[in-house]
Structure formats: structure tokens, C-alpha cells
mmCIF file of C-alpha atoms in Angstrom:
data_model
loop_
_atom_site.group_PDB
_atom_site.id
_atom_site.type_symbol
_atom_site.label_atom_id
_atom_site.label_comp_id
_atom_site.label_asym_id
_atom_site.label_seq_id
_atom_site.Cartn_x
_atom_site.Cartn_y
_atom_site.Cartn_z
ATOM 1 C CA MET A 1 -17.664 -94.524 -92.376
ATOM 2 C CA LYS A 2 -19.656 -91.692 -90.812
ATOM 3 C CA SER A 3 -21.497 -89.025 -92.695
ATOM 4 C CA ALA A 4 -23.271 -85.814 -91.896
ATOM 5 C CA GLU A 5 -25.153 -83.264 -93.955
ATOM 6 C CA LEU A 6 -25.880 -79.606 -93.357
ATOM 7 C CA GLY A 7 -27.587 -77.056 -95.540
ATOM 8 C CA ALA A 8 -25.784 -73.927 -96.763
ATOM 9 C CA ARG A 9 -24.886 -71.606 -99.616
ATOM 10 C CA PRO A 10 -21.648 -69.623 -99.847
ATOM 11 C CA GLU A 11 -21.984 -65.907 -99.527
ATOM 12 C CA PRO A 12 -19.933 -63.444 -101.611
ATOM 13 C CA GLY A 13 -16.305 -63.374 -100.534
ATOM 14 C CA CYS A 14 -16.457 -66.719 -98.710
ATOM 15 C CA CYS A 15 -13.780 -68.172 -100.963
ATOM 16 C CA GLU A 16 -11.471 -65.185 -101.063
ATOM 17 C CA ASN A 17 -8.595 -67.169 -99.552
ATOM 18 C CA ILE A 18 -8.452 -69.686 -102.395
ATOM 19 C CA PRO A 19 -5.148 -68.940 -104.204
ATOM 20 C CA GLU A 20 -5.205 -67.747 -107.783
ATOM 21 C CA ARG A 21 -2.035 -69.667 -108.511
ATOM 22 C CA SER A 22 -1.952 -73.337 -107.708
ATOM 23 C CA LEU A 23 -0.206 -76.577 -108.493
ATOM 24 C CA SER A 24 -3.027 -77.510 -110.839
ATOM 25 C CA ASP A 25 -2.106 -74.919 -113.456
ATOM 26 C CA GLY A 26 1.590 -75.744 -113.528
ATOM 27 C CA ARG A 27 2.745 -72.483 -111.960
ATOM 28 C CA PHE A 28 4.799 -72.641 -108.808
ATOM 29 C CA ALA A 29 5.187 -70.240 -105.914
ATOM 30 C CA GLY A 30 7.372 -70.235 -102.849
ATOM 31 C CA PRO A 31 10.154 -72.755 -102.291
ATOM 32 C CA ALA A 32 9.651 -74.626 -105.555
ATOM 33 C CA GLY A 33 11.453 -71.825 -107.341
ATOM 34 C CA LYS A 34 14.497 -72.264 -105.133
ATOM 35 C CA PHE A 35 15.092 -75.712 -106.565
ATOM 36 C CA ALA A 36 14.146 -75.049 -110.190
ATOM 37 C CA GLY A 37 17.724 -74.244 -111.143
ATOM 38 C CA THR A 38 18.962 -77.621 -109.948
ATOM 39 C CA MET A 39 16.710 -79.696 -112.202
ATOM 40 C CA ALA A 40 17.900 -80.999 -115.554
ATOM 41 C CA PRO A 41 15.913 -79.479 -118.463
ATOM 42 C CA SER A 42 14.885 -82.753 -120.061
ATOM 43 C CA VAL A 43 12.330 -85.473 -119.441
ATOM 44 C CA ARG A 44 13.036 -89.151 -119.262
ATOM 45 C CA GLY A 45 10.475 -91.912 -119.120
ATOM 46 C CA ARG A 46 9.195 -92.786 -115.672
ATOM 47 C CA GLU A 47 11.063 -95.773 -114.317
ATOM 48 C CA LYS A 48 9.096 -98.464 -112.541
ATOM 49 C CA THR A 49 11.836 -100.269 -110.666
ATOM 50 C CA LEU A 50 14.044 -99.223 -107.812
ATOM 51 C CA ASN A 51 17.263 -99.742 -109.776
ATOM 52 C CA ASP A 52 15.977 -97.799 -112.777
ATOM 53 C CA ALA A 53 15.032 -94.865 -110.534
ATOM 54 C CA THR A 54 18.551 -94.867 -109.058
ATOM 55 C CA ARG A 55 20.085 -94.792 -112.521
ATOM 56 C CA GLN A 56 17.915 -91.902 -113.705
ATOM 57 C CA ALA A 57 20.884 -89.548 -113.774
ATOM 58 C CA GLU A 58 19.062 -86.633 -115.392
ATOM 59 C CA SER A 59 16.535 -86.452 -112.576
ATOM 60 C CA ARG A 60 17.796 -84.364 -109.663
ATOM 61 C CA ILE A 61 14.581 -84.157 -107.663
ATOM 62 C CA VAL A 62 12.597 -87.049 -106.228
ATOM 63 C CA PHE A 63 9.124 -87.023 -104.710
ATOM 64 C CA LEU A 64 8.614 -89.451 -101.840
ATOM 65 C CA PHE A 65 5.021 -90.631 -101.479
ATOM 66 C CA LYS A 66 3.391 -93.000 -99.040
ATOM 67 C CA GLU A 67 1.647 -95.255 -101.563
ATOM 68 C CA GLY A 68 -0.734 -95.376 -104.502
ATOM 69 C CA ARG A 69 0.644 -92.562 -106.673
ATOM 70 C CA ARG A 70 2.578 -94.783 -109.061
ATOM 71 C CA ALA A 71 -0.502 -96.892 -109.761
ATOM 72 C CA ARG A 72 -2.416 -93.742 -110.695
ATOM 73 C CA LEU A 73 0.276 -92.775 -113.203
ATOM 74 C CA ASP A 74 0.939 -96.169 -114.780
ATOM 75 C CA GLY A 75 -0.712 -96.999 -118.070
ATOM 76 C CA ALA A 76 -1.422 -95.156 -121.289
ATOM 77 C CA SER A 77 -1.277 -91.369 -121.415
ATOM 78 C CA ALA A 78 -4.969 -91.286 -122.303
ATOM 79 C CA ALA A 79 -5.765 -93.059 -119.046
ATOM 80 C CA ARG A 80 -3.658 -90.591 -117.063
ATOM 81 C CA ARG A 81 -5.836 -87.730 -118.166
ATOM 82 C CA VAL A 82 -8.779 -89.113 -116.154
ATOM 83 C CA GLN A 83 -6.834 -88.945 -112.883
ATOM 84 C CA PRO A 84 -6.893 -85.820 -110.684
ATOM 85 C CA ARG A 85 -3.466 -84.342 -110.048
ATOM 86 C CA GLU A 86 -3.835 -82.451 -106.770
ATOM 87 C CA PHE A 87 -2.065 -84.935 -104.539
ATOM 88 C CA PHE A 88 1.057 -85.181 -106.681
ATOM 89 C CA TYR A 89 2.069 -81.763 -105.307
ATOM 90 C CA GLY A 90 3.561 -80.597 -108.610
ATOM 91 C CA PHE A 91 5.246 -83.821 -109.753
ATOM 92 C CA THR A 92 3.124 -84.082 -112.902
ATOM 93 C CA GLU A 93 3.572 -80.370 -113.638
ATOM 94 C CA LEU A 94 7.356 -80.668 -113.436
ATOM 95 C CA GLU A 95 7.230 -83.517 -115.907
ATOM 96 C CA ALA A 96 4.966 -81.578 -118.250
ATOM 97 C CA ALA A 97 7.279 -78.552 -118.025
ATOM 98 C CA GLY A 98 10.288 -80.613 -119.082
ATOM 99 C CA LEU A 99 11.905 -80.775 -115.653
ATOM 100 C CA ALA A 100 12.937 -84.336 -114.892
ATOM 101 C CA ALA A 101 11.660 -85.724 -111.600
ATOM 102 C CA SER A 102 11.411 -89.178 -110.083
ATOM 103 C CA LEU A 103 8.767 -90.779 -107.915
ATOM 104 C CA ILE A 104 9.497 -93.150 -105.047
ATOM 105 C CA GLU A 105 7.009 -94.735 -102.681
ATOM 106 C CA GLU A 106 7.688 -95.968 -99.175
ATOM 107 C CA VAL A 107 7.325 -99.541 -100.387
ATOM 108 C CA ASP A 108 10.513 -99.000 -102.423
ATOM 109 C CA LEU A 109 12.567 -98.219 -99.331
ATOM 110 C CA GLY A 110 14.935 -100.603 -97.646
ATOM 111 C CA GLY A 111 13.793 -102.384 -94.529
ATOM 112 C CA GLY A 112 14.854 -101.214 -91.097
ATOM 113 C CA PRO A 113 15.505 -103.366 -88.040
ATOM 114 C CA GLU A 114 12.431 -105.467 -87.392
ATOM 115 C CA GLY A 115 11.068 -106.141 -83.952
ATOM 116 C CA LEU A 116 8.725 -105.057 -81.236
ATOM 117 C CA LEU A 117 11.053 -102.333 -79.989
ATOM 118 C CA SER A 118 10.667 -99.964 -82.946
ATOM 119 C CA ARG A 119 6.919 -100.535 -83.105
ATOM 120 C CA ALA A 120 6.571 -99.946 -79.376
ATOM 121 C CA ALA A 121 8.800 -96.873 -79.414
ATOM 122 C CA THR A 122 7.024 -95.097 -82.274
ATOM 123 C CA PRO A 123 3.942 -93.902 -80.320
ATOM 124 C CA LEU A 124 6.213 -92.516 -77.608
ATOM 125 C CA THR A 125 8.722 -90.804 -79.899
ATOM 126 C CA HIS A 126 5.969 -89.465 -82.129
ATOM 127 C CA ALA A 127 4.086 -87.931 -79.211
ATOM 128 C CA ALA A 128 7.238 -86.458 -77.704
ATOM 129 C CA ALA A 129 9.092 -85.312 -80.813
ATOM 130 C CA GLY A 130 7.026 -86.074 -83.911
ATOM 131 C CA ILE A 131 9.403 -88.884 -84.967
ATOM 132 C CA ASN A 132 8.136 -92.178 -86.386
ATOM 133 C CA VAL A 133 10.893 -94.622 -85.454
ATOM 134 C CA GLU A 134 9.710 -97.341 -87.831
ATOM 135 C CA LEU A 135 9.907 -95.026 -90.840
ATOM 136 C CA LEU A 136 13.130 -93.456 -89.572
ATOM 137 C CA THR A 137 14.887 -96.826 -89.499
ATOM 138 C CA ARG A 138 13.684 -97.603 -93.013
ATOM 139 C CA LEU A 139 14.748 -94.248 -94.426
ATOM 140 C CA GLY A 140 18.047 -94.530 -92.596
ATOM 141 C CA SER A 141 18.892 -97.953 -94.012
ATOM 142 C CA SER A 142 21.837 -98.244 -96.389
ATOM 143 C CA GLN A 143 19.535 -99.233 -99.242
ATOM 144 C CA SER A 144 17.266 -96.213 -98.789
ATOM 145 C CA LEU A 145 20.125 -93.728 -98.430
ATOM 146 C CA ALA A 146 21.808 -95.156 -101.530
ATOM 147 C CA LEU A 147 18.544 -94.519 -103.337
ATOM 148 C CA LEU A 148 17.962 -90.973 -102.050
ATOM 149 C CA ASN A 149 21.442 -89.450 -101.837
ATOM 150 C CA PRO A 150 22.124 -89.308 -105.606
ATOM 151 C CA PHE A 151 19.307 -86.753 -105.867
ATOM 152 C CA GLU A 152 19.815 -83.099 -105.044
ATOM 153 C CA VAL A 153 16.352 -82.618 -103.561
ATOM 154 C CA VAL A 154 13.934 -84.985 -101.834
ATOM 155 C CA VAL A 155 10.324 -83.777 -101.575
ATOM 156 C CA ALA A 156 8.705 -85.168 -98.404
ATOM 157 C CA THR A 157 4.922 -85.346 -98.722
ATOM 158 C CA THR A 158 3.974 -86.534 -95.203
ATOM 159 C CA ASN A 159 4.861 -85.296 -91.740
ATOM 160 C CA ASN A 160 6.497 -88.594 -90.796
ATOM 161 C CA GLN A 161 8.708 -88.461 -93.887
ATOM 162 C CA GLY A 162 9.652 -84.836 -93.361
ATOM 163 C CA MET A 163 10.635 -85.215 -89.718
ATOM 164 C CA ALA A 164 12.599 -88.429 -90.346
ATOM 165 C CA LEU A 165 14.462 -86.923 -93.309
ATOM 166 C CA ALA A 166 15.179 -83.767 -91.303
ATOM 167 C CA LEU A 167 16.755 -85.875 -88.555
ATOM 168 C CA LEU A 168 18.824 -87.902 -91.037
ATOM 169 C CA ARG A 169 20.049 -84.694 -92.631
ATOM 170 C CA ARG A 170 20.857 -83.274 -89.208
ATOM 171 C CA LEU A 171 22.902 -86.405 -88.465
ATOM 172 C CA GLY A 172 24.748 -86.108 -91.775
ATOM 173 C CA ARG A 173 23.318 -89.343 -93.163
ATOM 174 C CA LEU A 174 21.201 -87.693 -95.863
ATOM 175 C CA GLU A 175 23.108 -85.560 -98.350
ATOM 176 C CA ALA A 176 20.147 -84.467 -100.481
ATOM 177 C CA ARG A 177 18.324 -81.280 -99.542
ATOM 178 C CA VAL A 178 14.792 -81.686 -98.228
ATOM 179 C CA LEU A 179 11.683 -79.835 -99.366
ATOM 180 C CA PHE A 180 9.082 -80.762 -96.760
ATOM 181 C CA ILE A 181 5.348 -80.214 -97.380
ATOM 182 C CA PRO A 182 4.019 -80.097 -93.785
ATOM 183 C CA MET A 183 0.385 -80.523 -92.821
ATOM 184 C CA GLY A 184 -0.080 -79.836 -89.137
ATOM 185 C CA VAL A 185 3.439 -80.982 -88.264
ATOM 186 C CA LEU A 186 3.477 -78.947 -85.033
ATOM 187 C CA PRO A 187 0.159 -79.029 -83.157
ATOM 188 C CA ALA A 188 -0.860 -75.805 -81.446
ATOM 189 C CA GLY A 189 -0.829 -77.544 -78.064
ATOM 190 C CA ALA A 190 2.544 -79.232 -78.542
ATOM 191 C CA SER A 191 4.755 -79.685 -75.494
ATOM 192 C CA PRO A 192 7.864 -77.515 -75.025
ATOM 193 C CA LEU A 193 10.007 -80.583 -75.798
ATOM 194 C CA ARG A 194 8.257 -81.237 -79.081
ATOM 195 C CA ARG A 195 8.471 -77.580 -80.047
ATOM 196 C CA ALA A 196 12.188 -77.499 -79.274
ATOM 197 C CA VAL A 197 12.909 -80.717 -81.206
ATOM 198 C CA THR A 198 10.818 -79.621 -84.175
ATOM 199 C CA ARG A 199 12.444 -76.193 -84.280
ATOM 200 C CA ARG A 200 15.931 -77.698 -84.177
ATOM 201 C CA LEU A 201 15.345 -80.408 -86.791
ATOM 202 C CA LEU A 202 13.500 -78.263 -89.296
ATOM 203 C CA ARG A 203 16.250 -75.650 -89.398
ATOM 204 C CA GLY A 204 17.982 -77.824 -91.984
ATOM 205 C CA VAL A 205 15.064 -78.174 -94.402
ATOM 206 C CA THR A 206 12.785 -75.969 -96.493
ATOM 207 C CA LEU A 207 9.104 -75.997 -95.536
ATOM 208 C CA ALA A 208 6.367 -75.597 -98.140
ATOM 209 C CA PRO A 209 2.995 -75.496 -96.341
ATOM 210 C CA LEU A 210 -0.070 -75.563 -98.554
ATOM 211 C CA SER A 211 -1.822 -72.548 -97.039
ATOM 212 C CA ARG A 212 -0.953 -69.011 -96.009
ATOM 213 C CA ALA A 213 -2.431 -69.640 -92.565
ATOM 214 C CA GLU A 214 -0.042 -72.515 -91.869
ATOM 215 C CA GLU A 215 2.841 -70.512 -93.302
ATOM 216 C CA ARG A 216 2.163 -67.723 -90.785
ATOM 217 C CA TYR A 217 1.772 -70.234 -87.960
ATOM 218 C CA LEU A 218 5.080 -71.960 -88.750
ATOM 219 C CA VAL A 219 6.946 -68.658 -88.969
ATOM 220 C CA ASP A 220 5.565 -67.670 -85.558
ATOM 221 C CA ALA A 221 6.235 -71.098 -84.016
ATOM 222 C CA LEU A 222 9.663 -71.801 -85.519
ATOM 223 C CA GLY A 223 11.085 -68.315 -85.776
ATOM 224 C CA PRO A 224 11.968 -65.949 -88.638
ATOM 225 C CA ASP A 225 15.124 -67.895 -89.528
ATOM 226 C CA GLN A 226 13.118 -70.928 -90.631
ATOM 227 C CA ASP A 227 13.067 -71.373 -94.410
ATOM 228 C CA VAL A 228 9.323 -71.481 -95.112
ATOM 229 C CA ALA A 229 7.104 -70.281 -97.948
ATOM 230 C CA CYS A 230 3.605 -71.259 -98.982
ATOM 231 C CA LEU A 231 3.126 -73.535 -101.985
ATOM 232 C CA PRO A 232 -0.614 -73.066 -102.662
ATOM 233 C CA PHE A 233 -2.648 -76.234 -103.038
ATOM 234 C CA GLY A 234 -5.185 -75.881 -105.815
ATOM 235 C CA VAL A 235 -7.923 -77.924 -107.401
ATOM 236 C CA ASP A 236 -7.395 -79.690 -110.725
ATOM 237 C CA ASP A 237 -10.106 -77.828 -112.626
ATOM 238 C CA ARG A 238 -9.468 -79.926 -115.727
ATOM 239 C CA PHE A 239 -10.688 -82.996 -113.819
ATOM 240 C CA TRP A 240 -13.213 -81.618 -111.342
ATOM 241 C CA THR A 241 -15.754 -80.137 -113.743
ATOM 242 C CA PRO A 242 -19.557 -80.050 -113.483
ATOM 243 C CA PRO A 243 -21.387 -82.676 -115.555
ATOM 244 C CA PRO A 244 -22.876 -81.294 -118.784
ATOM 245 C CA ASP A 245 -26.433 -81.926 -117.620
ATOM 246 C CA GLY A 246 -25.920 -80.582 -114.111
ATOM 247 C CA ALA A 247 -25.516 -82.434 -110.825
ATOM 248 C CA PRO A 248 -28.131 -85.206 -110.602
ATOM 249 C CA GLU A 249 -28.563 -84.765 -106.828
ATOM 250 C CA GLY A 250 -28.422 -81.005 -106.767
ATOM 251 C CA GLY A 251 -25.575 -78.797 -105.612
ATOM 252 C CA TYR A 252 -23.715 -79.528 -102.384
ATOM 253 C CA VAL A 253 -20.300 -79.214 -100.760
ATOM 254 C CA LEU A 254 -18.520 -82.489 -99.982
ATOM 255 C CA SER A 255 -15.682 -82.983 -97.485
ATOM 256 C CA ILE A 256 -14.087 -86.439 -97.150
ATOM 257 C CA GLY A 257 -11.293 -87.505 -94.807
ATOM 258 C CA ASN A 258 -10.445 -88.606 -91.299
ATOM 259 C CA ASP A 259 -6.908 -87.309 -90.766
ATOM 260 C CA ARG A 260 -6.238 -85.800 -87.361
ATOM 261 C CA CYS A 261 -5.771 -82.258 -88.668
ATOM 262 C CA ARG A 262 -9.382 -81.899 -89.806
ATOM 263 C CA ASP A 263 -11.647 -79.723 -87.676
ATOM 264 C CA TYR A 264 -15.147 -80.658 -88.691
ATOM 265 C CA ALA A 265 -16.653 -79.115 -85.558
ATOM 266 C CA THR A 266 -15.459 -75.659 -86.610
ATOM 267 C CA LEU A 267 -16.581 -76.245 -90.204
ATOM 268 C CA ALA A 268 -20.056 -77.284 -89.078
ATOM 269 C CA ALA A 269 -20.315 -74.374 -86.635
ATOM 270 C CA ALA A 270 -19.384 -71.892 -89.375
ATOM 271 C CA TRP A 271 -21.919 -73.270 -91.859
ATOM 272 C CA ARG A 272 -25.102 -71.277 -92.420
ATOM 273 C CA PRO A 273 -28.600 -72.339 -93.455
ATOM 274 C CA GLU A 274 -28.409 -70.360 -96.697
ATOM 275 C CA TYR A 275 -25.295 -72.272 -97.852
ATOM 276 C CA PRO A 276 -25.642 -75.336 -100.094
ATOM 277 C CA PRO A 277 -25.878 -78.679 -98.289
ATOM 278 C CA LEU A 278 -22.612 -79.739 -96.653
ATOM 279 C CA LYS A 279 -21.844 -83.466 -96.730
ATOM 280 C CA ILE A 280 -19.091 -84.776 -94.477
ATOM 281 C CA VAL A 281 -17.738 -88.317 -94.759
ATOM 282 C CA THR A 282 -15.149 -89.552 -92.235
#
């Protein structure tokens, strides 16, 4: 782990781009509304097994996560209240609103063909077209498609999921519609091949970027016919609250993460001495 600290204090207007409406308050903007009419207006208990999730007939929308979300939701309702809800991307709000939804993690998926070929091909196909072959083969397995196709909408929460599901839908293997939450899915310096493949595949899905800036970028990069609308990503202000006696170490801004889309150099360059201390952990 690496860390860095800078001193700074936000000036008036520095946070003007933070959306007033967010997933944390249960209100939805953008593409989420397009699918609201397809969801059954009742809530069933969350199912823990793959077969139970398949049989959850009242749930017409499923969120596909990488890992760890189910563990955060398991247990008593009192325990759930101490977990932040930002990275469920609206799943918990749908449940609270009485709209049935299911949760599936990649570990629940069927296995694809094993071997060195798919592992060796993934770096090449990902660089050229943004396709993770290993995940594609797993999502394209008979077991995974039997799990996903009974739903009307699959919410993809990673770039690898979204691109693989877009390809399966393009090939006619996936019947469910795809709501893809992209995060840097098309790099600014992408090759013409990658841009062409991405533009073609994503025509069949709805994109829900988490910021207005990415929404504008995707519209410019993919064209006005692309179905894209921002779904603002907010902070769970019922979890992230100041301690009653104030912060023991004083006020500071903390940024944690090492995903490739982060631009800490620009963040550090934009920071000013009068801002509160900035702590970066990667």
C-alpha cells in the first residue's frame, strides 16, 4: 500500500458537481426509470442459493456483482444498517421501495472451458476490444445463461461484465436486456479497432455512467444513437456521518483505490495549500 498526504481546504463552489439526487436517497435518475415498469411490485426474501435465485419468479431484474456484496447483506437487518450502500448501485433501494430484485455474484456463474488458451487470450482481447475471454466463457455457459435469461434486465456493475454481456446479447445468446454501469469502459486513447468494437457492441445495451462527465464523453465517443443517461453516484449520508465528538485526527479528505481509471496526478496537481489535508492510499 502506498500513501500520500497533501494539505488543502475546499473553496466555495468546489463541490458544485456533486449531484443532488443520488442512489443513497432511493431516488433514481436516467435509465433506471426505463426499467421500473418491468419490475414486480412486491418484495421476496433474498435467496442465498443459485437455484433459489432462479426460482424467484417475482424478481425481473438481477444485479451482477463481482464478489463480496452478498456477505455484506447477509445477517440480521440490524447488522445491515451498519453497512454503507453506495456500491450496491441501487439494489438496496429497489428492495426498500418494494421492487423485487435479485443479486448474483460471479462465483455463482457456471464454469467456462478451462485451459491456458482463454487465460492467454484475455490480455490480448481485452487490449484490442475490451473483452475478457475468461469471463465471457463463464457468462456464456449454459448454466449461466439459464440463470440470467429468466430475468428481464441484468445490471452489469463492471466493465468486463458489461462488455461480455453486450457481446452475448449481440450474438443472441442472452435474452435479458442489459443495463451496464460503465466506469472508463472506453479509454480516451483507445485504438480505432477498440472504438469500433465498443461502439458496435454497446448499441444493444443501455449505459448508466455514474457522472455527467462520463455521460458526455460516451455520447461523443459512441454517437447520439447510443442509449446512455447518467445515474448519479452518491454518498450514503446515513452511514458516513461525522463522529459526535469530532474527528480525532482533525479534518482531511481521504481517497482510497488503485483501479486504472484513477488520476491521482491530476487530483494532486489541483489541490491547494488552503484545502484540508488530502490523504491518498493506493
